[in-house]
PDB file of C-alpha atoms in Angstrom:
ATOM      1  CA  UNK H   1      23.798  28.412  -5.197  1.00 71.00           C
ATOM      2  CA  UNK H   2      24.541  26.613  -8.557  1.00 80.00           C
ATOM      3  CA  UNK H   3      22.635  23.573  -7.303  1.00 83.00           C
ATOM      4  CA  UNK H   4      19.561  25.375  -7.262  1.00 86.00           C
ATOM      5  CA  UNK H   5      20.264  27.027 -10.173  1.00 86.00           C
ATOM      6  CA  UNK H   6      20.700  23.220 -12.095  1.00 88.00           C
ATOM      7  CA  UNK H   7      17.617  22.013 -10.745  1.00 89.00           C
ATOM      8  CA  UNK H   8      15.435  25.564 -12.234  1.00 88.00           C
ATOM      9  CA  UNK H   9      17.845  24.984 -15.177  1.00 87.00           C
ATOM     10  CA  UNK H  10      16.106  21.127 -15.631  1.00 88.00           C
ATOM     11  CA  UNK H  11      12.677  21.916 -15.555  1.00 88.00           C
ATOM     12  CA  UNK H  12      13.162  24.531 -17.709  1.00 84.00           C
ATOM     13  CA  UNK H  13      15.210  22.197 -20.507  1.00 81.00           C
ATOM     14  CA  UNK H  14      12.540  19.326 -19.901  1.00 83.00           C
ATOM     15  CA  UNK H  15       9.622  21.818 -20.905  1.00 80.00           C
ATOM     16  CA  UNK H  16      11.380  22.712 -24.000  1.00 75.00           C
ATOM     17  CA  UNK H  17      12.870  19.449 -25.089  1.00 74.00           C
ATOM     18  CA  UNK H  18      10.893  16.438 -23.381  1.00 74.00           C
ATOM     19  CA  UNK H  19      14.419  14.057 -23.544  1.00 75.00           C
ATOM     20  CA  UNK H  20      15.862  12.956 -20.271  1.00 79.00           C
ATOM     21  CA  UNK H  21      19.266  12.413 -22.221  1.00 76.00           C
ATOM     22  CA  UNK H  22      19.637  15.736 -24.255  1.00 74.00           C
ATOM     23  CA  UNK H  23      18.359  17.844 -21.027  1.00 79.00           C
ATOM     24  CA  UNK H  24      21.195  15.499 -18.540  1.00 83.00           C
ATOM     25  CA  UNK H  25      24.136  16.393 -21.429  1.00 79.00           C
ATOM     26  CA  UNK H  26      23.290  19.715 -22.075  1.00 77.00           C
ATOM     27  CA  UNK H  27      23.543  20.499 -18.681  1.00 84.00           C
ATOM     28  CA  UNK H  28      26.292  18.554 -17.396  1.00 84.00           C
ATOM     29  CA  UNK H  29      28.164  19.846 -19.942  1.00 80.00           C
ATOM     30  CA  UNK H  30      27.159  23.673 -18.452  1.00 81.00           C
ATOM     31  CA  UNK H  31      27.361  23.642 -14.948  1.00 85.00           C
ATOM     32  CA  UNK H  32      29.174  20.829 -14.431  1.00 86.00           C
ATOM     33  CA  UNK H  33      32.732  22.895 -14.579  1.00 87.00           C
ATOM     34  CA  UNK H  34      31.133  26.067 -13.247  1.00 83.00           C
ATOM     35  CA  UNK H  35      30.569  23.907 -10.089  1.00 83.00           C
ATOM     36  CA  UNK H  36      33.662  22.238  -9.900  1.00 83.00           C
ATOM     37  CA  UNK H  37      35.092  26.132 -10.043  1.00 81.00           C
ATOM     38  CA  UNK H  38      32.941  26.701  -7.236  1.00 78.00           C
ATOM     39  CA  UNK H  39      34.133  23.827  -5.176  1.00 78.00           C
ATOM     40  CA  UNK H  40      31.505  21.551  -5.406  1.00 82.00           C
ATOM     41  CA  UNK H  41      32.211  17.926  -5.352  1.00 82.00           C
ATOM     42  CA  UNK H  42      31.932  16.732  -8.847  1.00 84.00           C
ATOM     43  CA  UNK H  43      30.036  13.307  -8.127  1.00 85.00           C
ATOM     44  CA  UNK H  44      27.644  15.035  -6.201  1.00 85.00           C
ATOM     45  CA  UNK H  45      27.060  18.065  -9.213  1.00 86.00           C
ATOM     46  CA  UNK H  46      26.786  14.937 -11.520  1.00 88.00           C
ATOM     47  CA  UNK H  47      24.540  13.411  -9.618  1.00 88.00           C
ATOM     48  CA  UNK H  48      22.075  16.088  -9.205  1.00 89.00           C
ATOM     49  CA  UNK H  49      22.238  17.000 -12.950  1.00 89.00           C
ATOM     50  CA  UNK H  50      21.404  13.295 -13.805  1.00 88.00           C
ATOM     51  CA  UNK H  51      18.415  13.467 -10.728  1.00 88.00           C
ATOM     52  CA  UNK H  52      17.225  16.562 -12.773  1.00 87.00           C
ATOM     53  CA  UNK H  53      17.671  14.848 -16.189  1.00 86.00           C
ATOM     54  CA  UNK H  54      14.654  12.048 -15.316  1.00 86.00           C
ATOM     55  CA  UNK H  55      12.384  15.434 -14.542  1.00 88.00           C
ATOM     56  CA  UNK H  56      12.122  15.796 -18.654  1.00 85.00           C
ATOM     57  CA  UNK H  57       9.898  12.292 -19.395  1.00 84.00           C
ATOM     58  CA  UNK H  58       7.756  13.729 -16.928  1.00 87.00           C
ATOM     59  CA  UNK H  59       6.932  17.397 -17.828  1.00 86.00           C
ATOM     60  CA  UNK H  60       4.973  17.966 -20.890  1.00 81.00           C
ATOM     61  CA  UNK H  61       6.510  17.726 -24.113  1.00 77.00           C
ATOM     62  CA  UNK H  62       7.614  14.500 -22.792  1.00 80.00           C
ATOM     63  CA  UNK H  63       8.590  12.469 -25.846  1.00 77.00           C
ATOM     64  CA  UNK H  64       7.286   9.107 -23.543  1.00 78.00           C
ATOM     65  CA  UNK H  65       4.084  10.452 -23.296  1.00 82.00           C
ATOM     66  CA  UNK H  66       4.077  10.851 -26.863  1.00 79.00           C
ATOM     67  CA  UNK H  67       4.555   7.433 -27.060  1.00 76.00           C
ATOM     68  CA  UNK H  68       2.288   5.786 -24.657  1.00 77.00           C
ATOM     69  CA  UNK H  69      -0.549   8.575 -26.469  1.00 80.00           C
ATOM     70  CA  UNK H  70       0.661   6.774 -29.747  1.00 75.00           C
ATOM     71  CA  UNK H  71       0.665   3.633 -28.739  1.00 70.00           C
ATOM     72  CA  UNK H  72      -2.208   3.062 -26.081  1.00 72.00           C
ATOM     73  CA  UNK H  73      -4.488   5.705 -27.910  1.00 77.00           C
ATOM     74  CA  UNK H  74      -4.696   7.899 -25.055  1.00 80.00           C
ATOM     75  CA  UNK H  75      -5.016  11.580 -25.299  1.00 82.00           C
ATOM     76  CA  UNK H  76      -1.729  13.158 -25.255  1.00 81.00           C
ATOM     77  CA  UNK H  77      -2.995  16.360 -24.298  1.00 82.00           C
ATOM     78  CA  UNK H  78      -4.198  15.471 -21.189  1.00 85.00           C
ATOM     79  CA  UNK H  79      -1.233  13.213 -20.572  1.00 85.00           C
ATOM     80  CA  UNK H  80       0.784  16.489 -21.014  1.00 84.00           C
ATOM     81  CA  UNK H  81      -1.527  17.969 -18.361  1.00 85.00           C
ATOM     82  CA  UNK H  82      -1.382  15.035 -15.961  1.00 87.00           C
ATOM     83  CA  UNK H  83       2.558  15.713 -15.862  1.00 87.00           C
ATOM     84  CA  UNK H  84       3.170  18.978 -14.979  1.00 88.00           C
ATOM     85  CA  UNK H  85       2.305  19.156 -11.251  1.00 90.00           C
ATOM     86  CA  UNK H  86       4.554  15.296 -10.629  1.00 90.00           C
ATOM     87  CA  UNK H  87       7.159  17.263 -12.960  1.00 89.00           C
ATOM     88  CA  UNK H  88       7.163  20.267 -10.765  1.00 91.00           C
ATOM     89  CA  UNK H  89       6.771  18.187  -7.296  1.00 92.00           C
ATOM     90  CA  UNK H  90       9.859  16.263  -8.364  1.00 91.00           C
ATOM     91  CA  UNK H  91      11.667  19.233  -9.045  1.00 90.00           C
ATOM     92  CA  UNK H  92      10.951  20.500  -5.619  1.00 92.00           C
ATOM     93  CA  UNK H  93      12.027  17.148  -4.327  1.00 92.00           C
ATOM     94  CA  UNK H  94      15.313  17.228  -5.900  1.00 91.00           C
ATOM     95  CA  UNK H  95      16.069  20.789  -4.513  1.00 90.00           C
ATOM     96  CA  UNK H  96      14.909  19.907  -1.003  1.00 91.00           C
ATOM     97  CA  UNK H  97      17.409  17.131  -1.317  1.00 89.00           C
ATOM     98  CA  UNK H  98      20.143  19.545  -2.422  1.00 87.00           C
ATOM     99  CA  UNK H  99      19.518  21.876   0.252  1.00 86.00           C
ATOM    100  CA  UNK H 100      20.232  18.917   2.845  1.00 86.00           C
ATOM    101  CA  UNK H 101      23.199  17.592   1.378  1.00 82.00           C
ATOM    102  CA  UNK H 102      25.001  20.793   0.129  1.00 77.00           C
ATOM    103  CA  UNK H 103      25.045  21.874   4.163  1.00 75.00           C
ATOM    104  CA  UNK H 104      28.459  19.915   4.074  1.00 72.00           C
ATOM    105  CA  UNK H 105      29.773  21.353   1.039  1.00 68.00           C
ATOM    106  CA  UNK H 106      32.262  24.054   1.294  1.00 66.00           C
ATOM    107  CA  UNK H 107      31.882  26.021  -1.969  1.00 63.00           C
ATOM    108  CA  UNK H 108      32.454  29.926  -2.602  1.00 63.00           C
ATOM    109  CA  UNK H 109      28.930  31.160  -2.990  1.00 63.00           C
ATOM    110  CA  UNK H 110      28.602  33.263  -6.176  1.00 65.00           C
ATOM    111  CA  UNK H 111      28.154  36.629  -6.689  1.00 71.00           C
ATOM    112  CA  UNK H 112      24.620  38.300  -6.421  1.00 75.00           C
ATOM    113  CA  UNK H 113      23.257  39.645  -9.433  1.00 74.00           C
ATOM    114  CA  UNK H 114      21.920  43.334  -9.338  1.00 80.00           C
ATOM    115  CA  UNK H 115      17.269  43.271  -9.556  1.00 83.00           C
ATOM    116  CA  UNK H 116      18.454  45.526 -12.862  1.00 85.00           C
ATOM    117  CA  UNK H 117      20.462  42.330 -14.436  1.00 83.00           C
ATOM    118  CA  UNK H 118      17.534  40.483 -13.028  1.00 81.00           C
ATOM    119  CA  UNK H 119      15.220  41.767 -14.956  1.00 86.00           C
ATOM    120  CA  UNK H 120      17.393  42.231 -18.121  1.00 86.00           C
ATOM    121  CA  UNK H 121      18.203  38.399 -18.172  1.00 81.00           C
ATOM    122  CA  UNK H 122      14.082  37.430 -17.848  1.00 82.00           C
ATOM    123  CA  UNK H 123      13.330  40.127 -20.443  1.00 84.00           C
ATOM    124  CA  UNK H 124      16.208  38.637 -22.815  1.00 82.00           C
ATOM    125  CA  UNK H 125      14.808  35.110 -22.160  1.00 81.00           C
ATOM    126  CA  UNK H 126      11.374  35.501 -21.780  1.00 84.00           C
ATOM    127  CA  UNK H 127      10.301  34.335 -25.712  1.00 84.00           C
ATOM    128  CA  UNK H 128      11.868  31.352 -25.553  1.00 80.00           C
ATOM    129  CA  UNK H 129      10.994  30.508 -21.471  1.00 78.00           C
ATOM    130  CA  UNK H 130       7.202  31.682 -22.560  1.00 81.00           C
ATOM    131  CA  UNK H 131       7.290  28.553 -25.382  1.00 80.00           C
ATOM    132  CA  UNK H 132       6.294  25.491 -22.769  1.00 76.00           C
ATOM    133  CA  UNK H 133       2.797  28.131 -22.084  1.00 80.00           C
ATOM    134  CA  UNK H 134       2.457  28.871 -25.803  1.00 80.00           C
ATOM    135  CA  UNK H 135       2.558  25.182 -26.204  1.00 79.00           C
ATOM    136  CA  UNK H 136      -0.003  23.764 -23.266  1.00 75.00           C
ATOM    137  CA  UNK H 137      -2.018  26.598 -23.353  1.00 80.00           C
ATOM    138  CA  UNK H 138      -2.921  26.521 -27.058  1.00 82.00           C
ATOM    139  CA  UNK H 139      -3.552  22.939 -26.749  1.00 75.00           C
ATOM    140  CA  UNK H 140      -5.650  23.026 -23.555  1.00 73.00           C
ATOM    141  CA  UNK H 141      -7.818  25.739 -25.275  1.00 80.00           C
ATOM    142  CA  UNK H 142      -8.528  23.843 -28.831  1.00 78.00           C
ATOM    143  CA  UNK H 143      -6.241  25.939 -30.714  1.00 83.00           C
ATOM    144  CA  UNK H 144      -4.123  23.241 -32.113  1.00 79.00           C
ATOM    145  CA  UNK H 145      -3.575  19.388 -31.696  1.00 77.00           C
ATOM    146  CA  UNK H 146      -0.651  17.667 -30.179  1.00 70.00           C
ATOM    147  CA  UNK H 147       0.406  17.183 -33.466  1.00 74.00           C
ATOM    148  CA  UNK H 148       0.082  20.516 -34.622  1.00 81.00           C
ATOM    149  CA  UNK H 149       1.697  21.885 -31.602  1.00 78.00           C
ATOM    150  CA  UNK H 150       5.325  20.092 -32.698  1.00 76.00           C
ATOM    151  CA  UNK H 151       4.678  21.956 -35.910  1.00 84.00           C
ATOM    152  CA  UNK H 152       3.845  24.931 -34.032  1.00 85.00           C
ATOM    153  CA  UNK H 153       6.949  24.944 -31.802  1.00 82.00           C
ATOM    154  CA  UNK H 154       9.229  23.926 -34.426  1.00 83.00           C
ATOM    155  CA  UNK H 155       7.906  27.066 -35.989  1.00 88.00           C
ATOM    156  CA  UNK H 156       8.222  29.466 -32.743  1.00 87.00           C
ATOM    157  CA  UNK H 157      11.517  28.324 -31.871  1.00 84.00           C
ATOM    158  CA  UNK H 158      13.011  28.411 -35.579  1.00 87.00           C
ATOM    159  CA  UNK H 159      11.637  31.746 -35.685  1.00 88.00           C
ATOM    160  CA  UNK H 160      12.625  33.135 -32.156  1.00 87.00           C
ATOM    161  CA  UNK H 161      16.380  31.585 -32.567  1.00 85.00           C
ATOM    162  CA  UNK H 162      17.352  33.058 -35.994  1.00 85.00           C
ATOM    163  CA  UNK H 163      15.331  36.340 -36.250  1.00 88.00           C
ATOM    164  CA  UNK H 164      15.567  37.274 -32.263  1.00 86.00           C
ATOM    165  CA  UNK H 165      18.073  35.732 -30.680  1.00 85.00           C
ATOM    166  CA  UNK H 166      20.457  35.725 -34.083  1.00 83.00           C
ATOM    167  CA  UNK H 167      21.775  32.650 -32.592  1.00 82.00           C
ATOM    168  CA  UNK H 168      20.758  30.221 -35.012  1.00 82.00           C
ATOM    169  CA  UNK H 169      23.135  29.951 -37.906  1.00 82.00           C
ATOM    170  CA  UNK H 170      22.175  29.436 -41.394  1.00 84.00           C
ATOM    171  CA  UNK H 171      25.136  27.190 -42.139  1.00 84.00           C
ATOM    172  CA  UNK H 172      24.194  24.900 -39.197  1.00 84.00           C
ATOM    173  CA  UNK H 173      20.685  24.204 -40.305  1.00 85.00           C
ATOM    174  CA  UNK H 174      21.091  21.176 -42.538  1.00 88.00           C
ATOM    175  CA  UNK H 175      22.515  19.625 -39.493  1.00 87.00           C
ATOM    176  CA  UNK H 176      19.894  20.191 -37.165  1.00 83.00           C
ATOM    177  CA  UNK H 177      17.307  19.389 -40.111  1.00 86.00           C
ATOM    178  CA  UNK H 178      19.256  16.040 -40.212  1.00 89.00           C
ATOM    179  CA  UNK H 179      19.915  15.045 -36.454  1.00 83.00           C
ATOM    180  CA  UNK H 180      16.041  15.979 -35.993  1.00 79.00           C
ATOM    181  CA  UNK H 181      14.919  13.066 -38.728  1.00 85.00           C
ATOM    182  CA  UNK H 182      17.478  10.954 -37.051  1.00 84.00           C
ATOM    183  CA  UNK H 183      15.643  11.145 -33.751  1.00 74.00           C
ATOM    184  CA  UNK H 184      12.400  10.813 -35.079  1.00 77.00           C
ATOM    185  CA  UNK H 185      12.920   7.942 -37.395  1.00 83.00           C
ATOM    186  CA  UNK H 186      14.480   5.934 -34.077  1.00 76.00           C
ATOM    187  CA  UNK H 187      11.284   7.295 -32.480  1.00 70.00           C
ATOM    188  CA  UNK H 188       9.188   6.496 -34.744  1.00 76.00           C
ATOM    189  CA  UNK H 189      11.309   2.813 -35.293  1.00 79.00           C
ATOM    190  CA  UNK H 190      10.723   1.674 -31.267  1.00 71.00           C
ATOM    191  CA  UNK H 191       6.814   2.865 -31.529  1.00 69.00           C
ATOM    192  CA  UNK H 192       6.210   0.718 -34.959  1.00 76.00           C
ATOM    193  CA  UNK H 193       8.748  -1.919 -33.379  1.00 74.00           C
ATOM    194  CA  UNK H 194       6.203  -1.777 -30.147  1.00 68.00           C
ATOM    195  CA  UNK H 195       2.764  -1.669 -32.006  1.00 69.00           C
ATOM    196  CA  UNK H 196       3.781  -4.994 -33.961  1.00 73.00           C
ATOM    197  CA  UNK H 197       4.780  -6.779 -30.508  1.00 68.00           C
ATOM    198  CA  UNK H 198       1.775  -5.628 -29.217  1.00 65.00           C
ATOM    199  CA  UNK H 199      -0.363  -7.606 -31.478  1.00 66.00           C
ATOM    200  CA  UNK H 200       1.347 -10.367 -32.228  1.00 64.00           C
ATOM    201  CA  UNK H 201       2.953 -11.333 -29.710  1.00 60.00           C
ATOM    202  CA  UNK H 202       0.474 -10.222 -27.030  1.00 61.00           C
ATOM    203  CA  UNK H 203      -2.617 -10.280 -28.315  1.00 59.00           C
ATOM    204  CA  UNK H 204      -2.598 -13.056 -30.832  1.00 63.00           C
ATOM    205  CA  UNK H 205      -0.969 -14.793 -27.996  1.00 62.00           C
ATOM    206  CA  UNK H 206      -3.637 -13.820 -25.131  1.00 63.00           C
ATOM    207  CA  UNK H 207      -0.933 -12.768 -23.023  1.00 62.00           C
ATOM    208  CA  UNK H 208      -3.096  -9.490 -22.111  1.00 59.00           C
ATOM    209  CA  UNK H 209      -5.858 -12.194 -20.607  1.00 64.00           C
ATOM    210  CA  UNK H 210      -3.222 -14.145 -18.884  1.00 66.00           C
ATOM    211  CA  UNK H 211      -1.955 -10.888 -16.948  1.00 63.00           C
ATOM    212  CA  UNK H 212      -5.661  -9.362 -16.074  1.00 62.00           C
ATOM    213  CA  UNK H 213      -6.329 -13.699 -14.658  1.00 65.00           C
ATOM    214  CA  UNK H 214      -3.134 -12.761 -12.246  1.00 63.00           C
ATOM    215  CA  UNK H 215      -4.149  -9.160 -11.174  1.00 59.00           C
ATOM    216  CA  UNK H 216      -7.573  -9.885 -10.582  1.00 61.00           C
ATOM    217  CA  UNK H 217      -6.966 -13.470  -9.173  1.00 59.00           C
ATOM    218  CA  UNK H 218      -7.290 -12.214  -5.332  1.00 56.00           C
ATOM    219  CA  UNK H 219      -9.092  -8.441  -6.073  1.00 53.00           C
ATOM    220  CA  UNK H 220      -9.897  -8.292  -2.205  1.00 54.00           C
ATOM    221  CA  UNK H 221      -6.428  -8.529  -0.947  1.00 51.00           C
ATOM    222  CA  UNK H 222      -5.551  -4.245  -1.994  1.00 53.00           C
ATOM    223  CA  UNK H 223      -1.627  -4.771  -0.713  1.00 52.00           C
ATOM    224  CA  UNK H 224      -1.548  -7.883  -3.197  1.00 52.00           C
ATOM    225  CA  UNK H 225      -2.962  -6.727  -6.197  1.00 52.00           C
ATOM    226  CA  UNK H 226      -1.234  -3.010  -5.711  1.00 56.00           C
ATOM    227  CA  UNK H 227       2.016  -4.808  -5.751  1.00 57.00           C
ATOM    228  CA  UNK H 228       1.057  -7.142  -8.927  1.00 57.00           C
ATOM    229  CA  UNK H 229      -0.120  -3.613 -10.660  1.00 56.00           C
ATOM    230  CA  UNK H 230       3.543  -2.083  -9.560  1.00 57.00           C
ATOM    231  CA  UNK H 231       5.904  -5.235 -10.794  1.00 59.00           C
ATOM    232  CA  UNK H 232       3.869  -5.804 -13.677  1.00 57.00           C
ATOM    233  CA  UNK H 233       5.559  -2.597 -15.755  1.00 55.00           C
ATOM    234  CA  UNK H 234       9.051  -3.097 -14.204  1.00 55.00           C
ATOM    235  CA  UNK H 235       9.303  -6.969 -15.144  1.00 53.00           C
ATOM    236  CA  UNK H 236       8.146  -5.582 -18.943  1.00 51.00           C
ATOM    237  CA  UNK H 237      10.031  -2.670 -18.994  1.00 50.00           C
ATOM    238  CA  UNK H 238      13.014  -4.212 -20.868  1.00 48.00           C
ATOM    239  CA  UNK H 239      10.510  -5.205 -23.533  1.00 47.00           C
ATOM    240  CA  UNK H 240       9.501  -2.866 -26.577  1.00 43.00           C
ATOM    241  CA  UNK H 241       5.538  -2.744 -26.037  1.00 43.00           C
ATOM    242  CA  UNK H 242       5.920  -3.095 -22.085  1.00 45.00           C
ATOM    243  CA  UNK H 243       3.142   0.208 -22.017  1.00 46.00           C
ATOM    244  CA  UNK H 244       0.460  -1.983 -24.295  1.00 46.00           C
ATOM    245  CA  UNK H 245       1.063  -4.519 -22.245  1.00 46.00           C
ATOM    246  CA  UNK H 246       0.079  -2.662 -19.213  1.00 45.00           C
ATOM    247  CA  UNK H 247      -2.936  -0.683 -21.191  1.00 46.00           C
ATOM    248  CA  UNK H 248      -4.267  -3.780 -22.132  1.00 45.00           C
ATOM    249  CA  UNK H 249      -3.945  -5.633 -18.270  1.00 42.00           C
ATOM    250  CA  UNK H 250      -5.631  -2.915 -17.192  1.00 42.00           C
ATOM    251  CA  UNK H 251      -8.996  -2.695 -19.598  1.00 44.00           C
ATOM    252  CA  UNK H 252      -9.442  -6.321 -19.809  1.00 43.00           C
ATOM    253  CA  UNK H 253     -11.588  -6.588 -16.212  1.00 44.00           C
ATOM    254  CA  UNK H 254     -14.513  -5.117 -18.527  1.00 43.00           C
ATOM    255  CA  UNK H 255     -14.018  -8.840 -20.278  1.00 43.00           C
ATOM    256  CA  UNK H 256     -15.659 -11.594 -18.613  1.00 43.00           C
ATOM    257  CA  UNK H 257     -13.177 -13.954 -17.889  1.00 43.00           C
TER     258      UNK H 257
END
């Protein structure tokens, strides 16, 4: 039923926008009351829409890839190609999981739609669910860069939304144009905020050498150093620069130390 449809409805958001937060509010504040119409417990309907929400850091444009690319100088394209199979698995996951636990809900299943409003709503929507391909495919074959293809969607979907769709208003454009350079200069703030940690307070401080001494202090004892590899990021994840901290852990073996 609707749970399904919320869990199609998140991969689909986290291809187009790549934020766990915008894709979890958007949604929630969609099928949230259709759901509670339905008879749907609420906390559970919250809960899977906040489950789906985490899908969007995962599936390409995810804006943390962007930032680890930025950051570690790793190639964002292939970072975008790395996450669409865990985004998709997860996705699964999440709708397994719904399956299981919606047995003991008892909702009032929703009307079918006719194959002819079928295929009218995936011919209305197809421009703007073909953008996520546009995006990976032109980057996959050369066509553009990964910064070129923010330029390039930016573009598409200005394009597709006011000329198309006719659902993107003239009058509402300085806003958008605004909130965007909002989220970018906070963006951009946390990855200049993390570069600067990075070297001075780790590398100036040999921090990165200190962490590869710990990993690598037992390297024949697997369960050991997988679970130093796995606490490492979690104990840094509060910290701005917790990624270059792991990026650099990880390539200092090639240093003798």
């Amino acid at each position: 039923g609707l749970g399904y449809v919320a869990v199609l409805a998140a991969v689909i958001m986290a291809s187009l926008s790549g934020s766990a937060v915008a894709d979890t509010a958007a949604l929630a504040a969609l099928l949230i009351p259709m759901m509670k119409r339905a008879g749907y417990n609420v906390g559970r309907s919250a809960g899977l829409i906040a489950s789906g929400g985490i899908i969007a850091p995962v599936i390409p444009p995810s804006i943390g890839f962007i930032i680890f690319g930025v950051a570690a100088n790793v190639s964002i394209t292939k970072l975008f190609l790395a996450g669409i199979v865990p985004g998709l698995l997860m996705g699964l996951a999440i709708g397994l999981t719904w399956w299981w636990v919606a047995k003991r809900e008892n909702v009032q299943p929703a009307p079918r739609m006719s194959m002819s409003e079928r295929l009218k709503a995936t011919r209305e929507g197809i421009l703007a669910l073909g953008l996520p391909i546009f995006i990976i495919g032109g980057m996959k074959f050369g066509v553009f860069t990964p910064t070129e293809a923010a330029v390039v969607a930016a573009v598409y979907s200005f394009v597709v939304g006011a000329f198309i769709y006719r659902e993107l208003e003239w009058s509402k454009l300085y806003s958008l144009i605004l909130t965007a350079g909002k989220t970018t200069a906070v963006i951009m703030f946390l990855v200049a905020a993390a570069m600067v940690f990075m070297f001075q307070g780790i590398v100036f401080a040999g921090v990165q050498f200190a962490i590869a001494v710990m990993m690598l202090a037992d390297p024949d004892a697997p369960p050991t150093g997988g679970l130093r590899e796995r606490l490492m990021p979690d104990l840094g994840g509060p910290i701005p620069g917790a990624i270059p901290v792991r990026v650099r852990a990880t390539a200092t073996p090639k240093r003798k130390i």
